[in-house]
Amino acid sequence: MRRIEHVIAGQLTSGTRWAPVFNPATGAVQAEVALATAADVDAAVSAARKAFDAWRDTSQTRRARLMFAFRDLLEKHEDTLAALISDEHGKVLDDARGEVIRGREVVEFACGIPTLLKGGYSDQVSTGVDAYSFREPVGVCAGITPFNFPVMVPLWMHPVAIACGNTFVLKPSERDPSVSNVIAEMYAEAGLPDGVFNVVHGDRVAVDALLDHPDVAAVSFVGSTPVARHVHQRGTAAGKRVQALGGAKNHAVVLPDADLEDAARQITAAAYGSAGQRCMAISAVVAVGGAADPLVERLAAHAAAIRVGPGRSAGSEMGPVVTAESRDRVLGYAARGERAGATLVVDRRDTTVDGHPDGYFVGPVLLDGVTTDMDVYTDEIFGPVLVVLRVDSLDEAVDLVNSNPYGNGVAVFTGSGESARRFQRAVTVGMIGINVPIPVPMAFYSFGGWKASLFGDTHVHGPEGVSFYTRAKAVTSRWPTGPAGRADLRFPTAS
Ligand code: NAD
């Protein structure tokens, strides 16, 4: 059985506890992953702490050059990474390639680190006095990441942290851990010194050890809301900087003046792509007025046509969900939704895939007539289930969106600039799409939701990522020339 070990100070390091890694398309165990103990975490943090002093003193230009080399390796090995993602996550190859490309864009952003770290300088703020500012790395940073984007979500974090001069310990999801070791190999090939990027595999034991470790300065977390809340509370109680991104229920509001065919195509892709396992997946449609019937008809036609199959097969558009428990959870929600009074417009729960009797496949489900009290609406299902709620006006749609505890992403489909503008100003959501279903900001903006979708103050990557991984210093400087007089005890003011 293949074993996936930790990467600490450039060395593969074995474990004492192990967990199976499944292939969701076959249901077979394909590897075992080490589950770190607190001692393993301590070894990784110590390696990162040891590497920090030299790395923070490495010039910005050299750090940027290393990012350029790492970026080229990500491009060269795109297919290898995509295949590994597909085998452990289940998503189809093109989708996996997409996440590698979107992650690479953060590395491209980090290549500009000398520009991003430029401080300010003010000449002669008082007579003979200058003022300037610059930013310094914070130290050892930890990243704790979910299963659904095993390459892209860690890439939201470590390139920015490392380019800023920090060292990093990544604790990826134990469900699809292999790619993180390949990323460590790429960093080594790009010339990153040992200990700057480390990988500890594991579960909550590893997470809590990172949160408690006195030498971890900052923690970036992405995952479900209950764990995000825990990570934020425990990490900040230990005096660390924490940004903890949680779950989501993303709405698509469709107005009657929208291009309904286009809206249906976009929403279908956003609801069922990656089998609905995206934090920015559209999982709830809010159909306004006369948009509802024609939209549902189109959504149903698209959902019925989706080709479900193994991620590695060329014809597949949607792969399996990640675990047998996820599949059972999806089946349970669909059944409860129907019992609660929703209409199962598309019901492909019994989808089977030839040659893959034990894969975790579940086909698209579309529920209409859903109300805000049903658990198919209140819960993040994280599977290929799309629910439709009907309202009479844009204002009612905005109220519905804003009453939801999550605030990650939202989309509006409309032909009216005035409605779109009113919508973007009124919603309490961090990322908004206008006729765009998955409004993931580009790498040079920052990614983050509001409310129960983010605990902490800073979003990831982009300018907020640079702020999160650095601390500012403001210097006031004076080089006296004349003879010293009496000490002046008044509070200093500019002169
Ligand atoms: P998860 O919360 O189960 O796991 C995330 C990480 O936390 C993993 O590394 C896991 O090992 C660890 N973990 C799990 N349980 C823990 C516990 N009790 N204590 C400490 N650590 C624990 O999430 P997942 O199932 O891997 O990923 C899906 C979730 O992630 C969804 O809720 C999705 O919305 C969310 N997500 C959010 C974003 C975002 O940007 N907001 C992006 C991707 C995924």
Coordinates of C-alpha atoms and ligand atoms in Angstrom, one line a residue:
M1 CA 0.0 0.0 0.0
R2 CA 1.4 3.5 -1.0
R3 CA 2.1 5.6 2.0
I4 CA 1.8 9.4 2.1
E5 CA 4.2 10.8 4.7
H6 CA 4.9 14.3 6.1
V7 CA 7.4 16.5 4.4
I8 CA 9.4 18.2 7.2
A9 CA 12.6 20.2 6.5
G10 CA 12.7 18.6 3.0
Q11 CA 12.6 15.1 4.3
L12 CA 9.8 12.5 4.0
T13 CA 8.9 11.7 7.7
S14 CA 6.9 8.7 8.6
G15 CA 4.0 8.6 11.0
T16 CA 2.6 6.3 13.7
R17 CA -1.2 6.8 12.9
W18 CA -2.6 6.2 9.4
A19 CA -5.9 6.7 7.6
P20 CA -7.1 5.3 4.3
V21 CA -7.3 7.4 1.2
F22 CA -10.1 6.3 -1.1
N23 CA -10.6 6.6 -4.8
P24 CA -14.2 8.0 -5.0
A25 CA -14.7 6.7 -8.5
T26 CA -14.1 3.1 -7.4
G27 CA -14.6 3.1 -3.7
A28 CA -11.2 1.4 -3.3
V29 CA -8.5 2.3 -0.8
Q30 CA -5.6 3.5 -2.9
A31 CA -3.1 4.8 -0.2
E32 CA -2.6 5.4 3.5
V33 CA -1.9 8.9 4.8
A34 CA 0.0 9.7 8.0
L35 CA -2.0 11.4 10.7
A36 CA 0.4 13.7 12.7
T37 CA 0.8 13.6 16.4
A38 CA 1.5 16.8 18.4
A39 CA 5.2 15.7 18.2
D40 CA 5.1 15.6 14.4
V41 CA 3.6 19.0 14.3
D42 CA 6.3 20.3 16.7
A43 CA 9.0 18.9 14.4
A44 CA 7.4 20.7 11.4
V45 CA 7.0 24.0 13.3
S46 CA 10.6 23.7 14.6
A47 CA 11.9 23.2 11.1
A48 CA 9.9 26.2 9.9
R49 CA 11.1 28.3 12.8
K50 CA 14.7 27.3 12.1
A51 CA 14.4 28.2 8.4
F52 CA 12.8 31.6 9.1
D53 CA 15.8 33.8 10.0
A54 CA 17.6 33.0 6.8
W55 CA 14.5 33.2 4.7
R56 CA 13.3 36.5 5.9
D57 CA 16.8 37.9 5.2
T58 CA 16.7 36.5 1.6
S59 CA 16.3 39.4 -0.7
Q60 CA 12.8 40.2 -2.1
T61 CA 14.3 39.8 -5.6
R62 CA 15.5 36.3 -4.9
R63 CA 12.2 35.4 -3.3
A64 CA 10.4 36.7 -6.4
R65 CA 12.6 34.7 -8.8
L66 CA 11.9 31.6 -6.8
M67 CA 8.2 32.2 -7.3
F68 CA 8.7 32.6 -11.0
A69 CA 10.5 29.2 -11.1
F70 CA 7.7 27.6 -9.0
R71 CA 5.1 29.0 -11.3
D72 CA 6.7 27.4 -14.3
L73 CA 6.8 24.0 -12.6
L74 CA 3.1 24.3 -11.8
E75 CA 2.4 24.9 -15.5
K76 CA 4.8 22.1 -16.6
H77 CA 3.2 19.6 -14.2
E78 CA -0.4 20.7 -14.6
D79 CA -1.6 17.3 -16.0
T80 CA 0.1 15.3 -13.2
L81 CA -1.5 17.5 -10.6
A82 CA -4.9 17.3 -12.3
A83 CA -4.7 13.5 -12.4
L84 CA -3.8 13.2 -8.7
I85 CA -6.6 15.6 -7.8
S86 CA -9.1 13.6 -9.8
D87 CA -8.0 10.3 -8.3
E88 CA -8.4 11.4 -4.7
H89 CA -11.2 14.0 -5.0
G90 CA -13.2 12.6 -7.8
K91 CA -13.6 15.7 -9.9
V92 CA -13.2 15.5 -13.7
L93 CA -9.8 16.3 -15.2
D94 CA -10.8 19.6 -16.9
D95 CA -12.2 20.9 -13.6
A96 CA -9.0 19.8 -11.8
R97 CA -6.9 21.6 -14.4
G98 CA -9.0 24.7 -13.8
E99 CA -8.2 24.7 -10.1
V100 CA -4.5 24.3 -10.8
I101 CA -4.6 27.3 -13.2
R102 CA -6.6 29.5 -10.7
G103 CA -4.1 28.5 -8.0
R104 CA -1.2 29.3 -10.2
E105 CA -2.6 32.8 -10.7
V106 CA -1.9 33.5 -7.0
V107 CA 1.8 32.5 -7.6
E108 CA 1.8 35.0 -10.5
F109 CA 0.5 37.6 -8.0
A110 CA 3.2 36.6 -5.5
C111 CA 5.9 37.1 -8.2
G112 CA 5.3 40.8 -7.9
I113 CA 6.2 40.8 -4.2
P114 CA 8.8 43.5 -4.4
T115 CA 6.1 45.9 -5.7
L116 CA 3.6 44.6 -3.2
L117 CA 5.9 45.2 -0.2
K118 CA 6.8 48.7 -1.1
G119 CA 6.3 51.0 1.8
G120 CA 5.7 54.7 2.0
Y121 CA 8.2 57.6 2.5
S122 CA 7.5 61.2 3.5
D123 CA 10.3 63.7 3.3
Q124 CA 10.5 66.5 5.9
V125 CA 7.3 65.7 7.9
S126 CA 8.8 68.1 10.5
T127 CA 11.9 70.2 10.2
G128 CA 14.8 67.8 9.6
V129 CA 12.5 64.8 10.2
D130 CA 11.4 62.1 7.7
A131 CA 8.8 59.3 8.1
Y132 CA 8.6 56.0 6.4
S133 CA 7.0 52.6 6.7
F134 CA 7.8 49.0 5.6
R135 CA 6.3 45.6 6.3
E136 CA 8.0 42.5 7.7
P137 CA 7.1 38.8 7.7
V138 CA 5.3 37.5 10.8
G139 CA 7.2 34.2 11.2
V140 CA 5.9 30.7 11.0
C141 CA 2.5 30.6 9.2
A142 CA 0.1 27.6 9.1
G143 CA -2.4 26.7 6.5
I144 CA -5.3 24.2 7.2
T145 CA -7.2 23.3 4.1
P146 CA -10.4 21.5 2.9
F147 CA -10.7 18.5 0.5
N148 CA -12.6 20.3 -2.2
F149 CA -9.6 22.2 -3.8
P150 CA -6.5 20.3 -2.7
V151 CA -4.2 22.4 -4.9
M152 CA -5.9 25.8 -5.3
V153 CA -6.9 26.6 -1.7
P154 CA -3.4 26.0 -0.3
L155 CA -2.1 28.1 -3.2
W156 CA -4.3 30.9 -1.9
M157 CA -2.0 30.9 1.1
H158 CA 1.6 29.6 0.9
P159 CA 2.9 31.5 -2.1
V160 CA 1.9 34.9 -0.6
A161 CA 3.1 33.9 2.9
I162 CA 6.5 32.6 1.6
A163 CA 7.0 35.5 -0.9
C164 CA 6.5 37.9 2.1
G165 CA 9.4 36.1 3.9
N166 CA 7.5 33.8 6.2
T167 CA 8.0 30.0 6.5
F168 CA 5.0 27.7 6.2
V169 CA 3.4 24.5 7.6
L170 CA 0.6 23.2 5.5
K171 CA -2.0 20.7 7.0
P172 CA -4.0 19.6 4.0
S173 CA -7.2 17.6 4.0
E174 CA -6.6 14.0 4.9
R175 CA -9.0 12.9 2.1
D176 CA -6.8 14.0 -0.8
P177 CA -3.4 14.6 0.6
S178 CA -1.0 13.4 -2.3
V179 CA -0.8 16.7 -4.2
S180 CA 0.6 18.6 -1.3
N181 CA 3.7 16.4 -1.3
V182 CA 4.1 17.0 -5.1
I183 CA 3.9 20.8 -4.4
A184 CA 6.6 20.4 -1.8
E185 CA 8.8 18.7 -4.4
M186 CA 8.2 21.5 -6.9
Y187 CA 9.2 24.1 -4.3
A188 CA 12.4 22.1 -3.7
E189 CA 13.1 21.9 -7.4
A190 CA 12.5 25.7 -7.7
G191 CA 15.2 26.2 -5.1
L192 CA 13.3 26.9 -1.9
P193 CA 15.5 26.1 1.1
D194 CA 14.5 23.1 3.3
G195 CA 12.1 24.0 6.1
V196 CA 10.5 27.0 4.4
F197 CA 7.5 24.9 3.2
N198 CA 6.5 21.8 5.2
V199 CA 3.6 19.5 5.0
V200 CA 2.1 17.7 8.0
H201 CA -0.8 15.4 7.2
G202 CA -3.5 14.7 9.7
D203 CA -6.8 15.3 11.4
R204 CA -8.0 17.4 14.3
V205 CA -5.0 16.3 16.4
A206 CA -2.7 18.1 14.0
V207 CA -5.0 21.1 13.7
D208 CA -5.2 21.6 17.4
A209 CA -1.4 21.2 17.9
L210 CA -0.9 23.9 15.3
L211 CA -3.4 26.2 17.0
D212 CA -1.7 25.7 20.4
H213 CA 1.9 25.9 19.2
P214 CA 3.6 29.0 20.6
D215 CA 5.9 29.3 17.5
V216 CA 3.0 29.6 15.0
A217 CA 2.3 33.2 14.4
A218 CA -0.5 33.1 11.9
V219 CA -3.1 30.6 10.8
S220 CA -5.1 30.6 7.6
F221 CA -8.0 28.1 7.6
V222 CA -10.5 27.2 4.9
G223 CA -13.2 24.6 5.6
S224 CA -16.7 24.2 7.2
T225 CA -18.2 26.8 9.4
P226 CA -18.1 24.9 12.7
V227 CA -14.4 24.1 12.3
A228 CA -13.7 27.6 11.1
R229 CA -15.3 29.0 14.3
H230 CA -13.3 26.6 16.4
V231 CA -10.0 27.5 14.7
H232 CA -10.6 31.2 15.0
Q233 CA -11.5 31.0 18.7
R234 CA -8.7 28.7 19.7
G235 CA -6.1 30.4 17.5
T236 CA -6.9 33.9 18.6
A237 CA -7.0 32.8 22.3
A238 CA -3.5 31.6 21.8
G239 CA -2.5 35.1 20.5
K240 CA -2.3 34.3 16.8
R241 CA -3.5 36.1 13.8
V242 CA -6.3 33.9 12.3
Q243 CA -8.3 34.1 9.1
A244 CA -10.8 31.3 9.0
L245 CA -13.0 30.9 6.0
G246 CA -16.1 28.8 6.5
G247 CA -19.0 27.2 4.6
A248 CA -21.6 28.8 2.3
K249 CA -25.1 28.7 0.8
N250 CA -24.7 30.7 -2.4
H251 CA -27.8 32.1 -4.0
A252 CA -28.4 33.0 -7.7
V253 CA -31.2 35.6 -7.9
V254 CA -32.8 35.5 -11.4
L255 CA -34.9 38.5 -12.5
P256 CA -37.5 38.2 -15.2
D257 CA -35.5 40.5 -17.5
A258 CA -32.5 38.2 -17.5
D259 CA -31.4 36.1 -20.5
L260 CA -33.0 33.0 -19.0
E261 CA -31.2 30.5 -21.3
D262 CA -27.9 32.0 -20.4
A263 CA -28.8 32.1 -16.7
A264 CA -29.9 28.4 -16.8
R265 CA -26.6 27.3 -18.4
Q266 CA -24.5 29.3 -16.0
I267 CA -26.4 28.2 -12.9
T268 CA -26.3 24.5 -14.0
A269 CA -22.5 24.7 -14.3
A270 CA -22.2 26.4 -10.9
A271 CA -24.5 24.0 -9.1
Y272 CA -23.4 20.7 -10.4
G273 CA -19.7 21.3 -11.4
S274 CA -17.4 19.3 -9.1
A275 CA -20.6 17.5 -8.0
G276 CA -21.6 20.7 -6.1
Q277 CA -18.5 20.5 -3.8
R278 CA -17.4 24.1 -4.3
C279 CA -17.5 26.7 -1.6
M280 CA -18.7 29.1 -4.4
A281 CA -21.2 26.6 -5.8
I282 CA -24.7 28.0 -6.5
S283 CA -26.9 25.8 -4.3
A284 CA -30.1 28.0 -4.1
V285 CA -31.9 29.8 -7.0
V286 CA -34.2 32.6 -6.0
A287 CA -36.5 33.0 -9.0
V288 CA -38.3 36.4 -9.1
G289 CA -41.8 36.6 -10.5
G290 CA -42.3 35.4 -14.1
A291 CA -38.7 34.1 -14.3
A292 CA -39.6 31.0 -12.3
D293 CA -41.4 28.6 -14.6
P294 CA -39.3 29.1 -17.7
L295 CA -36.1 29.0 -15.7
V296 CA -37.0 25.8 -13.9
E297 CA -37.9 24.2 -17.2
R298 CA -34.5 25.1 -18.6
L299 CA -32.6 24.1 -15.5
A300 CA -34.3 20.7 -15.6
A301 CA -33.3 20.1 -19.2
H302 CA -29.7 20.9 -18.4
A303 CA -29.6 18.9 -15.2
A304 CA -31.1 15.9 -17.0
A305 CA -28.4 16.1 -19.7
I306 CA -25.3 16.1 -17.5
R307 CA -23.0 13.1 -18.1
V308 CA -22.0 11.6 -14.8
G309 CA -18.9 9.4 -14.8
P310 CA -15.4 8.8 -13.4
G311 CA -13.3 11.9 -13.3
R312 CA -10.6 10.4 -15.5
S313 CA -12.9 9.5 -18.4
A314 CA -13.0 11.9 -21.3
G315 CA -16.8 12.0 -21.6
S316 CA -17.5 12.7 -17.9
E317 CA -18.9 16.2 -16.9
M318 CA -19.5 15.4 -13.3
G319 CA -17.6 12.9 -11.1
P320 CA -18.6 11.2 -7.8
V321 CA -18.8 12.9 -4.5
V322 CA -15.8 12.5 -2.2
T323 CA -16.9 9.9 0.3
A324 CA -19.7 7.3 0.8
E325 CA -20.9 9.5 3.7
S326 CA -21.2 12.5 1.4
R327 CA -23.3 10.4 -1.0
D328 CA -25.6 9.2 1.7
R329 CA -25.9 12.7 3.1
V330 CA -27.0 14.0 -0.4
L331 CA -29.5 11.1 -0.7
G332 CA -30.9 11.9 2.8
Y333 CA -31.4 15.6 2.0
A334 CA -33.2 14.9 -1.3
A335 CA -35.6 12.5 0.5
R336 CA -36.2 15.0 3.4
G337 CA -36.8 17.8 0.9
E338 CA -39.5 15.9 -0.9
R339 CA -41.1 14.8 2.4
A340 CA -41.1 18.5 3.5
G341 CA -43.2 19.4 0.4
A342 CA -40.7 20.4 -2.3
T343 CA -41.1 19.0 -5.8
L344 CA -38.4 16.8 -7.2
V345 CA -38.2 18.2 -10.7
V346 CA -35.0 16.2 -11.5
D347 CA -34.2 13.1 -9.5
R348 CA -31.1 11.3 -10.6
R349 CA -30.2 9.8 -7.2
D350 CA -30.1 6.3 -8.6
T351 CA -27.5 7.1 -11.2
T352 CA -25.1 4.2 -11.7
V353 CA -21.9 4.2 -13.7
D354 CA -20.9 1.2 -15.8
G355 CA -17.8 -0.6 -14.4
H356 CA -17.9 1.4 -11.2
P357 CA -20.5 -0.2 -9.0
D358 CA -18.8 0.9 -5.8
G359 CA -18.0 4.5 -6.7
Y360 CA -19.7 7.3 -4.8
F361 CA -21.8 8.5 -7.6
V362 CA -25.0 10.5 -7.2
G363 CA -26.6 12.3 -10.1
P364 CA -28.1 15.9 -10.2
V365 CA -31.1 16.7 -8.1
L366 CA -33.3 19.7 -8.7
L367 CA -35.9 20.7 -6.1
D368 CA -38.6 23.3 -6.8
G369 CA -41.0 25.0 -4.4
V370 CA -38.4 25.0 -1.6
T371 CA -39.1 27.3 1.4
T372 CA -36.6 28.9 3.9
D373 CA -37.6 26.5 6.7
M374 CA -36.6 23.3 4.9
D375 CA -33.2 21.8 5.7
V376 CA -32.4 21.5 2.0
Y377 CA -32.3 25.3 2.2
T378 CA -30.9 26.0 5.7
D379 CA -28.0 23.5 5.5
E380 CA -24.9 23.5 3.2
I381 CA -25.4 20.2 1.5
F382 CA -22.1 20.3 -0.5
G383 CA -23.4 17.9 -3.2
P384 CA -25.2 18.1 -6.5
V385 CA -28.5 19.4 -5.2
L386 CA -30.0 22.7 -6.4
V387 CA -33.0 24.1 -4.7
V388 CA -35.4 26.8 -6.2
L389 CA -37.2 29.3 -4.0
R390 CA -39.8 31.7 -5.6
V391 CA -40.3 35.3 -4.6
D392 CA -42.2 38.2 -6.1
S393 CA -39.7 41.1 -6.2
L394 CA -36.0 42.0 -6.1
D395 CA -36.4 43.5 -2.6
E396 CA -37.9 40.2 -1.4
A397 CA -35.0 38.3 -3.0
V398 CA -32.4 40.6 -1.3
D399 CA -34.2 40.1 2.1
L400 CA -34.0 36.3 1.6
V401 CA -30.3 36.4 0.7
N402 CA -29.5 38.7 3.7
S403 CA -31.5 36.6 6.2
N404 CA -29.2 33.6 5.4
P405 CA -26.4 33.2 8.0
Y406 CA -23.8 32.6 5.3
G407 CA -22.4 35.4 3.1
N408 CA -19.8 33.9 0.8
G409 CA -20.9 34.4 -2.8
V410 CA -24.1 35.5 -4.6
A411 CA -25.1 36.1 -8.2
V412 CA -27.8 38.2 -9.8
F413 CA -28.9 37.5 -13.4
T414 CA -30.6 40.5 -15.0
G415 CA -30.6 42.7 -18.1
S416 CA -30.9 45.8 -15.9
G417 CA -27.9 47.8 -14.8
E418 CA -30.1 49.6 -12.3
S419 CA -31.3 46.4 -10.7
A420 CA -27.7 45.0 -10.6
R421 CA -26.4 48.1 -8.9
R422 CA -29.2 48.1 -6.3
F423 CA -28.5 44.4 -5.7
Q424 CA -24.7 44.8 -5.3
R425 CA -25.2 47.6 -2.7
A426 CA -27.9 45.9 -0.7
V427 CA -26.6 42.3 -0.2
T428 CA -24.6 41.4 2.9
V429 CA -22.3 39.0 0.9
G430 CA -18.5 39.2 0.3
M431 CA -18.3 38.2 -3.4
I432 CA -20.9 39.2 -5.9
G433 CA -21.5 38.1 -9.5
I434 CA -23.5 40.1 -12.1
N435 CA -24.5 37.5 -14.7
V436 CA -21.4 35.6 -13.4
P437 CA -22.3 32.5 -11.4
I438 CA -19.1 31.8 -9.5
P439 CA -17.6 35.2 -8.7
V440 CA -14.3 34.0 -7.4
P441 CA -12.1 37.2 -7.4
M442 CA -9.0 37.2 -9.5
A443 CA -5.7 36.6 -7.5
F444 CA -4.9 40.3 -7.4
Y445 CA -8.2 40.9 -5.5
S446 CA -8.9 39.2 -2.2
F447 CA -11.2 36.2 -1.6
G448 CA -13.5 36.1 1.4
G449 CA -17.1 36.0 2.5
W450 CA -19.1 37.8 5.2
K451 CA -21.0 36.5 8.3
A452 CA -20.6 32.8 9.0
S453 CA -18.5 32.4 5.9
L454 CA -15.4 34.1 7.4
F455 CA -14.1 34.5 11.0
G456 CA -11.4 37.2 11.2
D457 CA -10.8 40.5 9.5
T458 CA -8.8 39.7 6.4
H459 CA -9.7 37.9 3.2
V460 CA -7.2 35.6 1.5
H461 CA -4.6 36.4 -1.2
G462 CA -4.4 39.7 -3.1
P463 CA -3.6 42.8 -1.1
E464 CA -5.3 41.5 2.1
G465 CA -3.2 38.4 1.9
V466 CA 0.0 40.5 1.9
S467 CA -1.4 42.4 4.9
F468 CA -2.2 39.2 6.8
Y469 CA 1.2 37.7 6.3
T470 CA 3.2 40.9 7.2
R471 CA 3.4 43.4 10.1
A472 CA 4.0 47.1 9.5
K473 CA 6.7 49.3 11.0
A474 CA 6.5 53.1 10.9
V475 CA 9.8 54.9 11.3
T476 CA 10.3 58.5 12.2
S477 CA 13.9 59.6 11.6
R478 CA 16.0 62.6 12.5
W479 CA 19.7 63.3 12.0
P480 CA 20.6 66.2 14.3
T481 CA 23.0 68.8 13.0
G482 CA 23.0 71.8 15.4
P483 CA 24.2 71.9 19.1
A484 CA 21.9 70.2 21.6
G485 CA 20.0 72.7 23.8
R486 CA 17.9 72.2 26.9
A487 CA 15.6 69.1 27.0
D488 CA 12.1 70.2 25.8
L489 CA 9.5 68.2 27.8
R490 CA 6.5 69.2 25.7
F491 CA 4.7 66.5 23.7
P492 CA 6.5 66.6 20.3
T493 CA 4.6 68.3 17.4
A494 CA 5.7 69.0 13.9
S495 CA 7.5 72.3 13.4
Ligands
NAD1 P1 -13.8 20.4 7.1 O1 -14.1 21.6 7.9 O2 -14.3 19.1 7.4 O3 -12.2 20.2 7.1 C1 -11.3 21.3 6.8 C2 -10.0 21.1 7.5 O4 -10.2 21.0 8.9 C3 -9.3 19.8 7.1 O5 -7.9 20.0 7.0 C4 -9.7 18.8 8.3 O6 -8.7 17.9 8.5 C5 -9.8 19.8 9.5 N1 -10.8 19.4 10.5 C6 -11.9 18.7 10.2 N2 -12.6 18.6 11.4 C7 -11.9 19.2 12.4 C8 -12.1 19.4 13.8 N3 -13.2 18.9 14.4 N4 -11.2 20.1 14.4 C9 -10.1 20.6 13.8 N5 -9.8 20.4 12.5 C10 -10.7 19.7 11.8 O7 -14.1 20.8 5.6 P2 -14.1 19.8 4.3 O8 -15.2 18.9 4.3 O9 -12.8 19.3 4.0 O10 -14.4 20.9 3.1 C11 -15.7 21.4 2.8 C12 -16.1 22.6 3.5 O11 -15.1 23.7 3.3 C13 -17.4 23.2 3.1 O12 -18.1 23.7 4.2 C14 -17.0 24.4 2.2 O13 -18.0 25.4 2.0 C15 -15.8 24.8 2.9 N6 -15.0 25.6 2.0 C16 -15.0 27.0 2.1 C17 -14.3 27.8 1.3 C18 -14.3 29.3 1.4 O14 -13.5 29.9 0.7 N7 -15.1 29.9 2.3 C19 -13.5 27.2 0.3 C20 -13.5 25.8 0.2 C21 -14.2 25.1 1.0

